[in-house]
Structures are given as C-alpha cells and as structure tokens.
Coordinates of C-alpha atoms and ligand atoms in Angstrom, one line a residue:
X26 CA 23.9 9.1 -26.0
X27 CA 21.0 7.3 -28.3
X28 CA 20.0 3.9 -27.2
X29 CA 18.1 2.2 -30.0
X30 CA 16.6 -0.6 -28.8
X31 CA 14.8 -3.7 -30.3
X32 CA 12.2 -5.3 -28.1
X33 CA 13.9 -8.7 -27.0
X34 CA 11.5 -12.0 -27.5
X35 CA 10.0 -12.8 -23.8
X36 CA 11.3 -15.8 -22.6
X37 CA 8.2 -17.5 -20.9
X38 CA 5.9 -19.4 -22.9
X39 CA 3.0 -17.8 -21.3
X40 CA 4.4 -14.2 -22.4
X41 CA 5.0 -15.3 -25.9
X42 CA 1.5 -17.2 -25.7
X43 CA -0.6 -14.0 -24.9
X44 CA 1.2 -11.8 -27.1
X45 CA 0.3 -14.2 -30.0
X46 CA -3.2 -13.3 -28.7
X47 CA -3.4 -9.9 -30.6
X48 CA -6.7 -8.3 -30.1
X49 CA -7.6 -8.2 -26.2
X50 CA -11.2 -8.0 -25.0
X51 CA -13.2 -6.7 -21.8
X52 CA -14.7 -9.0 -19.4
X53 CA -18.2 -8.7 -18.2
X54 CA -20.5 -11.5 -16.2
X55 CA -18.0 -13.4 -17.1
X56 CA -17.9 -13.7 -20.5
X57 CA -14.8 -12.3 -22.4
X58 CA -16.3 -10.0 -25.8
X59 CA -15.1 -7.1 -27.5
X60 CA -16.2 -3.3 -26.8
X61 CA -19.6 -2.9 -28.0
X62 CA -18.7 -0.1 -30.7
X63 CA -16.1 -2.6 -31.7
X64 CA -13.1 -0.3 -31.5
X65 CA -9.6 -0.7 -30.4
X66 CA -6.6 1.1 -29.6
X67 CA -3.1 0.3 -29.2
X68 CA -0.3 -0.4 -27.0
X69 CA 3.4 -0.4 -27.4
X70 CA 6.7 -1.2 -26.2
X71 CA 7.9 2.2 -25.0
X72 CA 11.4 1.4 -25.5
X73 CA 11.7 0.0 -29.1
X74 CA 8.1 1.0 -30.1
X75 CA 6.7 -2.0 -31.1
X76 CA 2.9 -2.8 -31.3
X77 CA 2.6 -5.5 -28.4
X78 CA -1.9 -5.9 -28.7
X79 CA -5.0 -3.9 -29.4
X80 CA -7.1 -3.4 -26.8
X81 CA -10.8 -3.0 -27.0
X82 CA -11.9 0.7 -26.6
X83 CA -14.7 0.9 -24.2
X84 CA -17.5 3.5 -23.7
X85 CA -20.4 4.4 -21.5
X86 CA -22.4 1.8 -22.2
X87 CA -19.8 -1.0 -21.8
X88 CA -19.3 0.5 -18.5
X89 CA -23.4 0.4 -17.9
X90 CA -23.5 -3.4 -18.9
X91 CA -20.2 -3.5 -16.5
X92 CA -21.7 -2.0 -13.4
X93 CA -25.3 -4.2 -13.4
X94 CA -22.7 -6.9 -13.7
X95 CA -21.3 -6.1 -10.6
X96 CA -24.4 -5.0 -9.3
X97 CA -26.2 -8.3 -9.7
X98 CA -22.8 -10.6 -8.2
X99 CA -23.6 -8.7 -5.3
X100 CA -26.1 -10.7 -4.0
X101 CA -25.6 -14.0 -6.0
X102 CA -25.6 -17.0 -4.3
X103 CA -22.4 -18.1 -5.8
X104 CA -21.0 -14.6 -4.0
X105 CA -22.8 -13.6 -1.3
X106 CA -23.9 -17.1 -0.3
X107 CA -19.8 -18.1 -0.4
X108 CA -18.2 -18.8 2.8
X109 CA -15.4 -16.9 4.5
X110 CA -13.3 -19.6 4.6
X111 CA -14.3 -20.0 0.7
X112 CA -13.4 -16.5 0.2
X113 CA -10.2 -16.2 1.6
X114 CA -9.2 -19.9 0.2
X115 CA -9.7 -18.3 -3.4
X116 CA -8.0 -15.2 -2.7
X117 CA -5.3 -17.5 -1.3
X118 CA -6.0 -19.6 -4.8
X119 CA -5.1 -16.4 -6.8
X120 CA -1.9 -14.9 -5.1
X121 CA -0.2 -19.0 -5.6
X122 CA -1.6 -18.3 -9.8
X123 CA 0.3 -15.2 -9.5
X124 CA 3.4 -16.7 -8.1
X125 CA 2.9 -19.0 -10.6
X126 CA 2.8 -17.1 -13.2
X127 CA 5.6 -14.7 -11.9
X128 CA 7.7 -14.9 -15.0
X129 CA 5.1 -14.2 -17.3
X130 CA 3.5 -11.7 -15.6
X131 CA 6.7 -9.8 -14.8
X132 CA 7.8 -10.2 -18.8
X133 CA 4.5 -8.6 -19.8
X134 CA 5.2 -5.6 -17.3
X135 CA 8.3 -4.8 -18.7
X136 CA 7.1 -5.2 -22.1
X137 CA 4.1 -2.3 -21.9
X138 CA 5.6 -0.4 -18.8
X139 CA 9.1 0.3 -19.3
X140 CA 10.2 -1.4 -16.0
X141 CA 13.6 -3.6 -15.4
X142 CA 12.8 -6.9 -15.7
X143 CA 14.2 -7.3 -12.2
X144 CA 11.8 -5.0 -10.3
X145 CA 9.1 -6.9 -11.6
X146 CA 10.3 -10.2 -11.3
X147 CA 11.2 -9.8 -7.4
X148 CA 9.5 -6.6 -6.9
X149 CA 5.8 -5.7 -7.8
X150 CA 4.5 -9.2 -9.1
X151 CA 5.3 -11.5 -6.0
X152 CA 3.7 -8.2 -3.8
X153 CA 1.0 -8.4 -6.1
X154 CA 0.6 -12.1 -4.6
X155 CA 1.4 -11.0 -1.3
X156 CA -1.7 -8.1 -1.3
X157 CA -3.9 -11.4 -1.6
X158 CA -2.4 -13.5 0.7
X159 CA -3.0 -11.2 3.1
X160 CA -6.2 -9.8 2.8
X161 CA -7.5 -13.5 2.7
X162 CA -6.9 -14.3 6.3
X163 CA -9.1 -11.2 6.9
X164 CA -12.1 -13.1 5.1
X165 CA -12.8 -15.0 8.4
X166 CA -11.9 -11.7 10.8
X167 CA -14.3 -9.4 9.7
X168 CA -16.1 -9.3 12.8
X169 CA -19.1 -6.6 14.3
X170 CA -19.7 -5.7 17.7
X171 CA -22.3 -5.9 20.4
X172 CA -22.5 -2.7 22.6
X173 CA -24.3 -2.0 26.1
X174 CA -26.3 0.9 25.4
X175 CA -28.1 3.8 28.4
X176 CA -30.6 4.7 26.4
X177 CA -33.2 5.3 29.5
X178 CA -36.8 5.0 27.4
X179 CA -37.5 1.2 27.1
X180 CA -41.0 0.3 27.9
X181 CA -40.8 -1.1 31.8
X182 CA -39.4 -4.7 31.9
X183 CA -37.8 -4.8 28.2
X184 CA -34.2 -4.8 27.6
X185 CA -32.2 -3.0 24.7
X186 CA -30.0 -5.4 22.9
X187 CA -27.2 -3.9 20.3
X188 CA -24.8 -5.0 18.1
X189 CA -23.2 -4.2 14.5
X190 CA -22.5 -5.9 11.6
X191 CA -20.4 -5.6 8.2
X192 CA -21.1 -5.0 5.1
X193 CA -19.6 -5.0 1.7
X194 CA -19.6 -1.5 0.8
X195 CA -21.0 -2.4 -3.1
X196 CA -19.6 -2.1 -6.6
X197 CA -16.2 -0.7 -6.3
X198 CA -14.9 1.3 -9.3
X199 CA -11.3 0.5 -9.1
X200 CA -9.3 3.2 -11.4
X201 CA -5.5 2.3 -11.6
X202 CA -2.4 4.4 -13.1
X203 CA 0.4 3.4 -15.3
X204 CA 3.4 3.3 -12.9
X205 CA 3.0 -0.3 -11.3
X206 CA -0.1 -1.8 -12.8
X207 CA -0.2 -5.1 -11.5
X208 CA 0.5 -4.2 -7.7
X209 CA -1.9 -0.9 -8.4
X210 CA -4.7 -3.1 -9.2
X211 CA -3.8 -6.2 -6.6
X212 CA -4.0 -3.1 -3.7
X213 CA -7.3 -2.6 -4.9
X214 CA -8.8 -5.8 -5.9
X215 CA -7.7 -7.9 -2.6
X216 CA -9.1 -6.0 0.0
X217 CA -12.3 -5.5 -2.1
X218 CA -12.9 -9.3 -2.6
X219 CA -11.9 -9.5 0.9
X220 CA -14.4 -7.6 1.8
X221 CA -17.4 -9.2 -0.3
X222 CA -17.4 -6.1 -2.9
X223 CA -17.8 -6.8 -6.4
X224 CA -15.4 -5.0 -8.9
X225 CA -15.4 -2.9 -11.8
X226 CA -11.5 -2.3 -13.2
X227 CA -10.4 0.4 -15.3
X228 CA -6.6 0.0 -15.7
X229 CA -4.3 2.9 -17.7
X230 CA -4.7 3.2 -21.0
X231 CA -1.2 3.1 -21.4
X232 CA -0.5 -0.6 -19.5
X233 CA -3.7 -2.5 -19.4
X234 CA -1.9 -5.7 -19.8
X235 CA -0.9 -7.1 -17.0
X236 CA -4.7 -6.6 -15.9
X237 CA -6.2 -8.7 -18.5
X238 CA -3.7 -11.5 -17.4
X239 CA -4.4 -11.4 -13.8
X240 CA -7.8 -11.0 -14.4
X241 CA -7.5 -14.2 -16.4
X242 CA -6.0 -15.9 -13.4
X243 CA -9.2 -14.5 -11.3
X244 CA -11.2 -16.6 -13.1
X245 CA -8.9 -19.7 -13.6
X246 CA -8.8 -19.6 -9.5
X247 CA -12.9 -19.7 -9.1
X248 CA -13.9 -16.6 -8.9
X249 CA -17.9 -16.5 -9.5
X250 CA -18.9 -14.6 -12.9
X251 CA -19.4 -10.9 -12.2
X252 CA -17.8 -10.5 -9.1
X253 CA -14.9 -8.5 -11.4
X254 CA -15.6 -7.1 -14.7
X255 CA -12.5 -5.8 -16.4
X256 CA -13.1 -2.6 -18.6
X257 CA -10.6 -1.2 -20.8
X258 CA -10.5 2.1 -22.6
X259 CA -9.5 6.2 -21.7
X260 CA -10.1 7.8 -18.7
X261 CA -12.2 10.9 -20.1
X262 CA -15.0 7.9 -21.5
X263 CA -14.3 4.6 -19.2
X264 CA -12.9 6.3 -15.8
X265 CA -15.5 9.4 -16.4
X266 CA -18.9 7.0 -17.2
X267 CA -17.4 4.6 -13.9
X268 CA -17.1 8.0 -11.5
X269 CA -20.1 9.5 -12.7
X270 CA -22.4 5.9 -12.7
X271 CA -25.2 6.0 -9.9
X272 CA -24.9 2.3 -9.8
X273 CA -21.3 2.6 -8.4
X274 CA -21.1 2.7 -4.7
X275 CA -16.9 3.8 -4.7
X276 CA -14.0 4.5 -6.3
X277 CA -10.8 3.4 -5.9
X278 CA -8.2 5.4 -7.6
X279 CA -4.5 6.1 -7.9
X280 CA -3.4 8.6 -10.1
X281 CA -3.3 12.5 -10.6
X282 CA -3.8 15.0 -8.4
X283 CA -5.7 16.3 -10.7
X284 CA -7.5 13.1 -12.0
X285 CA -8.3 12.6 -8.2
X286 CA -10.6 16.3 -8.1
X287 CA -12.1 16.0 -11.0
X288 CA -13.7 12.2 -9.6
X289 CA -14.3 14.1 -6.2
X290 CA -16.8 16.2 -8.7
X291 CA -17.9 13.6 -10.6
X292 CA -19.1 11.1 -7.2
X293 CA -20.8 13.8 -6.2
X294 CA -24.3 12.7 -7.8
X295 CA -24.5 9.6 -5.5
X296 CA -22.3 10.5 -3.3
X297 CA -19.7 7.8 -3.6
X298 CA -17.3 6.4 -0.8
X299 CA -14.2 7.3 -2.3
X300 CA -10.4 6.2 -1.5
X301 CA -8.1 8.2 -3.3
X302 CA -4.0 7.8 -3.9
X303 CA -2.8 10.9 -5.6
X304 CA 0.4 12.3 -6.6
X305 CA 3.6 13.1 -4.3
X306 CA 6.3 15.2 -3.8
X307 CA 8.0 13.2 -0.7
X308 CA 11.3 14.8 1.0
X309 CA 14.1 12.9 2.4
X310 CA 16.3 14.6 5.2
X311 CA 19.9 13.2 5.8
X312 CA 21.1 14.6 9.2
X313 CA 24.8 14.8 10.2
X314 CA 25.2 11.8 11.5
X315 CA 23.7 10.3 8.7
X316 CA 24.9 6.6 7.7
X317 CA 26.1 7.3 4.3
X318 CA 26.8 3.8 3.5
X319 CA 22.9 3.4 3.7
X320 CA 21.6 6.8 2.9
X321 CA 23.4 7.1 -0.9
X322 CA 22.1 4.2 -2.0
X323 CA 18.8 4.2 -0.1
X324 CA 17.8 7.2 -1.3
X325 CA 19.0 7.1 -5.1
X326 CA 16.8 3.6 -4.9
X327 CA 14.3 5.7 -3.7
X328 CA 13.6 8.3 -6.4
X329 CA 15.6 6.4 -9.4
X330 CA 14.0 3.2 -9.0
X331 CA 10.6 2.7 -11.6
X332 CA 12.8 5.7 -13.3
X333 CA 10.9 8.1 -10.9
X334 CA 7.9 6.8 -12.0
X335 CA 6.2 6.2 -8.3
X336 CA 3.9 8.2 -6.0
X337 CA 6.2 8.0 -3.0
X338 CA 9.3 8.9 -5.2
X339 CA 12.1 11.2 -2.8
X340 CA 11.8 13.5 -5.1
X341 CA 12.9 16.4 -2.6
X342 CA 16.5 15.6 -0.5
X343 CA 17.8 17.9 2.2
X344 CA 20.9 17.4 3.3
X345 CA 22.3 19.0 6.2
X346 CA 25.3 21.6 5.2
X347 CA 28.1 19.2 7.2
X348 CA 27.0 16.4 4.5
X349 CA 25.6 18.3 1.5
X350 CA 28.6 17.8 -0.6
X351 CA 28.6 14.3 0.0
X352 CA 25.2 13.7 -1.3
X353 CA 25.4 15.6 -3.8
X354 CA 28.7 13.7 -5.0
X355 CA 27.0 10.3 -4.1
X356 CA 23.8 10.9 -5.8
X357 CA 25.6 12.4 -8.4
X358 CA 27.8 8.9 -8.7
X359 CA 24.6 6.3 -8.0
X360 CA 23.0 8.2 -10.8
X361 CA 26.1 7.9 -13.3
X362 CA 26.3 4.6 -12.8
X363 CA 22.9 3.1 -13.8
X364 CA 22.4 1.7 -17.1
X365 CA 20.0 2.4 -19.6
X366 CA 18.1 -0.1 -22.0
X367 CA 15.4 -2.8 -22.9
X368 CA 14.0 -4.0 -19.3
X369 CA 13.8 -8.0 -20.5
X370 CA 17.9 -6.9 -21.1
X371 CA 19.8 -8.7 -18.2
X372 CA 22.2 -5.3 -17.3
X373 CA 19.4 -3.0 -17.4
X374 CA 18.7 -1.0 -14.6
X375 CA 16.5 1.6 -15.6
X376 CA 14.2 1.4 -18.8
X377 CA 12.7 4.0 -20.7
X378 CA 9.8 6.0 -19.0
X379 CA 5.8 5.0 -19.9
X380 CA 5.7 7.1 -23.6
X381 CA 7.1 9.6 -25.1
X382 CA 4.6 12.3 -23.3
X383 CA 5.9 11.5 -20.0
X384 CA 9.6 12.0 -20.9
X385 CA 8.9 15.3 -22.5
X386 CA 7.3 16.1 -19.2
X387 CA 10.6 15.5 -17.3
X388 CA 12.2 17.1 -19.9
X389 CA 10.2 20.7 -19.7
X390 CA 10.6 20.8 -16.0
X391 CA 14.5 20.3 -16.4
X392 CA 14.8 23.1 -19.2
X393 CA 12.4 25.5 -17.0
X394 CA 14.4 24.7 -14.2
X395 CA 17.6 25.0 -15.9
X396 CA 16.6 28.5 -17.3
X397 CA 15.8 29.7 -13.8
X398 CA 19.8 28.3 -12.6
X399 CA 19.4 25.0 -11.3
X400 CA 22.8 23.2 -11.9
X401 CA 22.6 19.3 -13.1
X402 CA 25.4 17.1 -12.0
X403 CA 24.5 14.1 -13.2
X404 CA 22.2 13.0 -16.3
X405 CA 19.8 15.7 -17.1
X406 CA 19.1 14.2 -20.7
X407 CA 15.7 12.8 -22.7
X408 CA 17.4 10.2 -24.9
X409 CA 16.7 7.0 -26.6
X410 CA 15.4 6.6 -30.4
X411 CA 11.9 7.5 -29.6
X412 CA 12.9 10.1 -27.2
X413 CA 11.5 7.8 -24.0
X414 CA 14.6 7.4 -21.9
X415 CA 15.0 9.9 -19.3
X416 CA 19.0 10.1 -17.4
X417 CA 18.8 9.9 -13.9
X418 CA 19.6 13.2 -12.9
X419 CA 20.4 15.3 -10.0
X420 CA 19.8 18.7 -9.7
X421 CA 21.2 21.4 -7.1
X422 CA 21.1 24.9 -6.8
X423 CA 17.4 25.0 -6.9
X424 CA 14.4 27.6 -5.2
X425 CA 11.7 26.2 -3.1
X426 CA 9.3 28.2 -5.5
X427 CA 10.6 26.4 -8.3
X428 CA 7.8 24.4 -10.6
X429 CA 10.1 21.7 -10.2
X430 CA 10.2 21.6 -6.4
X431 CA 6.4 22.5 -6.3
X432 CA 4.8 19.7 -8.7
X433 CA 5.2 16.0 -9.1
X434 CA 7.3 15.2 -12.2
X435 CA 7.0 11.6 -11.7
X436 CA 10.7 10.7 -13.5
X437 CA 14.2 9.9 -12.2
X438 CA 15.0 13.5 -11.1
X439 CA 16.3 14.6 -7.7
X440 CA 16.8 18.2 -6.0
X441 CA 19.3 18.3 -3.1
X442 CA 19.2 21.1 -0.7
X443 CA 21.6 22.0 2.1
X444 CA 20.1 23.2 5.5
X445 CA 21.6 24.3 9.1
X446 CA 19.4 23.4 11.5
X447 CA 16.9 20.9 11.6
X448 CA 14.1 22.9 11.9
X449 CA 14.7 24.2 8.9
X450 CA 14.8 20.9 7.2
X451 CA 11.1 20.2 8.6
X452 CA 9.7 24.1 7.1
X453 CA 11.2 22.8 3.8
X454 CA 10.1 19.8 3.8
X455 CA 6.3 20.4 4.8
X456 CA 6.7 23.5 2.6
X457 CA 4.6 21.3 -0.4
X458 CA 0.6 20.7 -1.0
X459 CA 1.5 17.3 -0.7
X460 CA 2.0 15.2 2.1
X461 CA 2.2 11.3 0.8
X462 CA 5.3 10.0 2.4
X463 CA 8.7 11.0 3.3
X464 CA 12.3 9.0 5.2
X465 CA 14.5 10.7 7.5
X466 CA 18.1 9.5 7.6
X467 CA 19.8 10.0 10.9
X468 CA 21.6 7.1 13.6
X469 CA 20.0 9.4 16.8
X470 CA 17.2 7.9 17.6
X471 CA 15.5 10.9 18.9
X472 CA 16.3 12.7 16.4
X473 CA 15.1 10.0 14.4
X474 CA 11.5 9.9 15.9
X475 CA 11.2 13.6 17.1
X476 CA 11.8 14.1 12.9
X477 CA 9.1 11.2 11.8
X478 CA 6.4 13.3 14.2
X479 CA 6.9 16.7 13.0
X480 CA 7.1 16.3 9.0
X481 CA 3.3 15.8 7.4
X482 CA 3.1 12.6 5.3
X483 CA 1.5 9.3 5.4
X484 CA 4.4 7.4 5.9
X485 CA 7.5 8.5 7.1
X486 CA 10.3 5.6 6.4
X487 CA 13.7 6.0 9.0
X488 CA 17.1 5.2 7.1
X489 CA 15.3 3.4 4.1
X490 CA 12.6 4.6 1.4
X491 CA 10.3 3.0 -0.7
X492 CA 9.9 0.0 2.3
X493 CA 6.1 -1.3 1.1
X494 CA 4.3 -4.2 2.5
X495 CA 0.5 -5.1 2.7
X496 CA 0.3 -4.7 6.3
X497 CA 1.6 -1.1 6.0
X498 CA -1.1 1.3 6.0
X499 CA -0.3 4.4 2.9
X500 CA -2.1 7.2 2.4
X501 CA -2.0 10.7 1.7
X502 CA -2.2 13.5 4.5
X503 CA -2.7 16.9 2.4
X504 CA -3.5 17.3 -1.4
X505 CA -2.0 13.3 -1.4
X506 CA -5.2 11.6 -1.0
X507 CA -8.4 10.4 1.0
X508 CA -8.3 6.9 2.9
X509 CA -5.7 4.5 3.3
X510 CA -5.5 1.4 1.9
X511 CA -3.5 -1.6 3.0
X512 CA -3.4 -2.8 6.7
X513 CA -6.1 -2.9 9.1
X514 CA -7.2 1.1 7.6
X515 CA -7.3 -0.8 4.1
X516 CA -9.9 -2.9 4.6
X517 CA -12.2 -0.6 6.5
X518 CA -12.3 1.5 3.7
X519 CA -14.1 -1.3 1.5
X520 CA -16.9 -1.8 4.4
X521 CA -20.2 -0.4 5.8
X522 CA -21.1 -0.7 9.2
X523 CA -25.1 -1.5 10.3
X524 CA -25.9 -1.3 13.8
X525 CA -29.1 -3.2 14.8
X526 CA -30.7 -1.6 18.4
X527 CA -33.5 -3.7 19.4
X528 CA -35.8 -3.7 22.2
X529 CA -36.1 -7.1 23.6
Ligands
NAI15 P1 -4.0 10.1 -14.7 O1 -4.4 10.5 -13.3 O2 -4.7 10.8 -15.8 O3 -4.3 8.5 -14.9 C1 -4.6 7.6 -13.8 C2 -5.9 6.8 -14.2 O4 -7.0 7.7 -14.2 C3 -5.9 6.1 -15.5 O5 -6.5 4.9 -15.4 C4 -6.7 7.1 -16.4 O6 -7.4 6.4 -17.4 C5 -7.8 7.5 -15.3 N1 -8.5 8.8 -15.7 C6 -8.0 9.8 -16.4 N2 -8.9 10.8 -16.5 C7 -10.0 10.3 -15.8 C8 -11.3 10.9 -15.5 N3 -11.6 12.1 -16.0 N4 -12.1 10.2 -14.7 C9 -11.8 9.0 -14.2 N5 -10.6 8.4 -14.5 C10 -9.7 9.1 -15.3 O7 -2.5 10.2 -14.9 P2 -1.7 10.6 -16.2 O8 -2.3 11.7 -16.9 O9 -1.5 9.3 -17.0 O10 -0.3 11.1 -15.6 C11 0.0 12.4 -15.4 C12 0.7 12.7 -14.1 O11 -0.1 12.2 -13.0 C13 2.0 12.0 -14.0 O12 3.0 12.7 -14.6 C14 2.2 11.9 -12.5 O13 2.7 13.1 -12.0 C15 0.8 11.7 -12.0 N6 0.5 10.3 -11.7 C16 0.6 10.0 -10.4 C17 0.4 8.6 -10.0 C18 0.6 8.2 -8.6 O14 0.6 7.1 -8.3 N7 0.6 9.2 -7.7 C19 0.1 7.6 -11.0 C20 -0.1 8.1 -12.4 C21 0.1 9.4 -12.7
MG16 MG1 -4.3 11.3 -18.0

C-alpha cells in the first residue's frame, strides 16, 4: 500500500494566518528578531512533504544573548516584584489563550508532527492548557516552614528562631522532543513560571512550531519581557551551548536516552539541577482474568496511539498463556483496522511518523528482528510516498535479547509474549534498563496491586495506559530519567530551599 498524500489547507484562520508568516524568528527580551548569523532551516509536512516555514538557525551566541535575558528577568521588578496572585492569574491568562486558540494550535501540530488531527484537538492542546491551570493555583501555595531547632549553644537568655523559604531555582533550560511538542513544552514551562523561574526554550528541530505560537500567546497574556526567550535551532549547537552555559541554573529535558547522558556531562561545569525524561520501554501484563473488552483496546491505544511515538508507549505486552492467543488476535485486529493518512483528514487515525529517519528506524528494527524469527501478524510495513508511514504492527515469536525488545523504537510496533505464572511476567517485565511506566490488566484486585508494587516504573496504570493528567507525578525509575515533573514532585523540582537560623 502507497498513500500519497497532499497536505489539506488548515481550516482555522489563525493556522492559515501563521503559515502565511513564512520565515519564523527567535525571541529574546522580548523582542522577536532573526538568528544572529541570519540562517534558517526548514520544516515540513512529513506526510505530503511540503515546506510549511523556515525557522531561524540559532548558535552559541543567540543562546548567550538568550540566557542574560533570562538572567536579568530574574530579578526585574515586573517578575520578581509580581504578585502571586498576579502570577497564577497570568498563567490562568495563558491556559484560556490556549483553549482559545485550540483549533489553531492543534492544526499546526498535525501539520509539522504527523499527529491525527483528533489527538490534538481533544488530546495534547487542551492538556497543554490544563498543565497551566494547574500549576497557577500553586502560585499562592508555595509556602516555607518554621522549625523548632535543639541546638544547645545559644548565648544564655537568646532564643534560636528558624524557618525556610523558596526560591525560584534560576534560568531553566527547557529542552523538548518531537513527539508531543506543545504538551512537552507546557509540562515544562507551567511549573517553571509557577515557580518564579525564568525560561530559556529549545524545542525539536523537527516541530518548533507549535512553540513559537504558544510562545506568542505568552506574551499576548502579559508575560513580562525576558521571563521566556524562545530559541530555535539543532541540538548539537542550541541544546549543547544551553547545557554547557554557566549562566543556566537547570535543564529540563525530554528526549533520548542518549541525549539525556550526554547533558548529564555537559551540566557538569556548574553543576546544574537537572530533570530529565528519557526514553521507555514500558510492559503491559494481561492476567487471566483479564477484561478483554478493556484490555484490546486499551492497550492497542496505548502503543498505537501518536503512531508509537510516545515515551510511555506499551511497547512490551505479556500475556498470560490462557489469553495469549487472544491478544495476539485482538492486537492483531485493532491494528488492521486503523487508517492511514493526512492528520487534518477527518478518517485518519494514525499519520505518518516525524520524518523519514524515524520510519527507517522502525523499519531496521523490524527487518533485524524479522531476520532473527520474529513473526508479524499485522502491519509490519514503511509505506507512504516519502517512505514516512509506518503500519501498526504486531510482532510475536520474539527473544528477550532481542534489539527490538531491548531499545526504544518509538513507532507503532508491539511484541506480545506468553507467560505461566505471574512471576515470570514481573522477571520479564523488569528485565529492561528502563523503568518509565508500565499497566497491568487483571479484575483481582490483589493481584492487581501486589503486580503495581513489584514491577519497576514510574507509573504503573491498572486496566488502562497512557492515563496523563497534571496532578499525576511521571518520572523515570532506572535509565528512564531523573526527577519528576507534574504534581506536587513537579514543582519541587523548579525550587530552592533557604533556611534562615537566627539567634534572637
Ligand atoms: P533527541 O534526544 O536527540 O532530541 C530531543 C531534544 O534534544 C531535541 O530538542 C534536540 O534538539 C535536543 N538535543 C539533541 N542533541 C542535544 C545535545 N547534544 N544537547 C542538548 N540537546 C540536544 O531525540 P531524537 O534524536 O530526535 O530521537 C531519537 C530517539 O530518541 C527516538 O527514536 C526515541 O527513541 C527517543 N526519543 C524519546 C523521547 C521521549 O519522550 N522519551 C522523545 C524524543 C526522542
Ligand atoms: Mg537527535
């Protein structure tokens, strides 16, 4: 099958509107300007190919004019000196922009990601929206301590009086992937703000627009000049001068595994506070007693949806002998049944993947695998005129020493194992240097729970997959990442503490 594939015209007038806009720019203090070597590079459609803008290519020393941006918001009055109530009112401000804007936004994501039109639409923008509604009502919550201290040695007739305070941790570095670049960059951006940080965003290369636009909202909420500066351009240059910049107090990134230890060595110099969302290889467990009627559909949502293309992607399914050959048939049939084509296309469920490099990815891990006798029983197949499609696919017969069981491939491609007892299931599944997230399908509740304790992850979802909301804490146990971010965990992460001990 070859889908060739024209890129529809977006129907919002905003869409349409910054599109006609050609040539994007970065944004520092405020001002809007292009990269200071003038270059640019381009961005496309990757399901027809089309040229959708040219972006300005940054280097070092946009990111050096970038950071002493940031640096000096810091402590302006129109930052520091703002209110919490202020704070969390424009936060509030820019989540009703982004619901505002949800067409728009959600046409533009489609356009330079891949995605349906539909995940976007009721999916990632409105959480995008959601990530700041929340984290405004911390503005007015972030609250120190005072603490009764026995420390014996104050000077006869004095008193020891101790408390803590909060502080914005500084100039945030926040480094985003390509997968869901709106919601990647509103996880980071909210509790930052929140928080009183200023911000310094690199998005992907590969889907910087959706930034640009919401960073465009930013400013049409209130925000005071500097507080973000937006920064686009390739991670070797941008993401390596932003990592490596002794001006930056932390990063922020999701992305690679790989990406993530090379910034580990690049903080180094300062020492950076660093939160980091890597890659995933997360294993979903259907018991015997499974609820089919939720578990085939719940977990082909959960590593088809995005077309594979998301960190917490059940990527790994073990299926207990008694059901095996009903997931595999299920899996097999959700799979079949999804349709290929243009996102902004009304019957589209799955769109192409980001480029062409990630679909030949997928596609190298299916050939190795196939040479070393896994069996495909659904999809299996890089398609589409510019080779970007991927089939959802469904592999069996595979080795836990696989590549293909071992690495992320980060497209629509699942690998269903039978098991016999349960604690074989839980070797399996913890049998990976990852340890992001993971569901178990089962209606015992002990099972259930005894199950969510014993597998390592930073999430473990119980008969669904994929469930995200702001208030959920996610994070990586293992090779998955440092920190958390979302919930209570994700604000700490973008704070200091001070404690003040004074004799009195
Ligand atoms: P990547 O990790 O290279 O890209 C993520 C971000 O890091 C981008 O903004 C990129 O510009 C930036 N970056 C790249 N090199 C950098 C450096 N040296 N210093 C600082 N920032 C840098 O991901 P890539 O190469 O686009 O995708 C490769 C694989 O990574 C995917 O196939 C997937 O397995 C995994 N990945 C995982 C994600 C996740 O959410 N877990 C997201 C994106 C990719
Ligand atoms: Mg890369």
């Amino acid at each position: 099958m070859t889908i060739t594939i024209k890129t529809p015209e977006p129907r919002s007038e905003g869409a349409r509107a910054f599109l006609a806009r050609r040539q994007k720019q970065i944004l520092i203090d405020g001002v809007w300007r292009d990269a200071g070597s003038g270059q640019r590079f381009e961005t496309f459609d990757p399901a027809s190919g089309r040229l959708l803008a040219e972006l300005a290519e940054a280097t070092a020393s946009d990111v050096d004019e970038a950071v002493a941006s940031a640096s000096a918001a810091l402590t302006s009055k129109e930052w520091k000196g703002m209110t919490p109530s202020a704070r969390g009112k424009l936060l509030w401000k820019i989540a009703e922009l982004i619901d505002a804007h949800v067409e728009e936004l959600a046409e533009l994501e489609t356009l330079d990601q891949g995605k349906s039109f539909r995940t976007g639409r009721f999916g990632e923008i409105p959480a995008s929206a959601e990530q700041f509604r929340y984290f405004a009502g911390f503005c007015t919550k972030i609250l120190g301590t005072t603490i009764p201290t026995s420390i014996a040695y104050q000077p006869e007739g004095r008193e020891i009086f101790a408390y803590t305070t909060r502080e914005p941790v500084g100039v945030v570095a926040a480094i985003t992937p390509w997968n869901s670049p709106m919601l990647m960059a509103a996880m980071k951006l909210a509790p930052a703000l929140a928080a009183g940080c200023t911000v310094v965003l690199k998005p992907a290369e590969e889907t910087s627009l959706t930034a640009i636009r919401l960073v465009e909202l930013m400013l049409e909420a209130g925000l005071p000049k500097g507080v973000v500066n937006l920064v686009t351009g390739f991670g070797e240059v941008v993401g390596a001068a932003l990592t490596a910049h002794p001006d930056v107090d932390k990063v922020a990134f999701t992305g690679s595994t790989e990406v993530g230890k090379l910034i580990v060595s690049a903080a180094q110099g300062n020492l950076k506070k660093l939160t980091l969302e890597l890659g995933g290889k997360s294993p979903a467990i259907v018991m015997p007693d499974a609820d089919m009627a939720l578990a085939i559909p719940g977990i082909a949502r959960g590593i088809f949806s995005n077309s594979g293309q998301v960190c917490v992607a059940g990527s790994r399914v073990y299926a207990h002998r008694a059901v095996y050959e009903e997931v595999v048939d299920g899996l097999s049939k959700a799979a079949a049944a999804l349709t290929l084509g243009h996102g902004l296309d009304t019957g589209t469920d799955l769109g192409p993947l980001v480029n062409r490099k990630q679909a030949d990815r997928v596609a190298g891990f299916i050939a190795e695998g196939r040479s070393e006798g896994a069996e495909i029983t659904s999809g299996g197949n890089q398609t589409g005129e510019f080779g970007t499609f991927f089939e959802p696919t469904v592999v069996t017969s595979v080795r836990p020493d696989m590549r293909m069981m071992r690495e992320e491939i980060f497209g629509p491609v699942v690998a269903v194992t039978p098991f016999d007892h349960p604690e074989e299931a839980i070797a399996y599944a913890n049998d990976s240097p990852y340890g992001l997230a993971g569901s178990v399908w089962t209606q015992d509740l002990s099972s259930a729970h005894r199950l969510a304790a014993r597998v390592k992850a930073g999430t473990i979802w119980i008969n669904c997959h994929s469930y995200f909301s702001p208030e959920l804490p996610k994070g990586g146990h293992k090779q998955s990442g440092w920190g958390y971010e979302n919930g209570a965990p994700g604000l700490e992460n973008y704070l200091e503490t001070k404690t003040v001990c004074a004799v009195i």
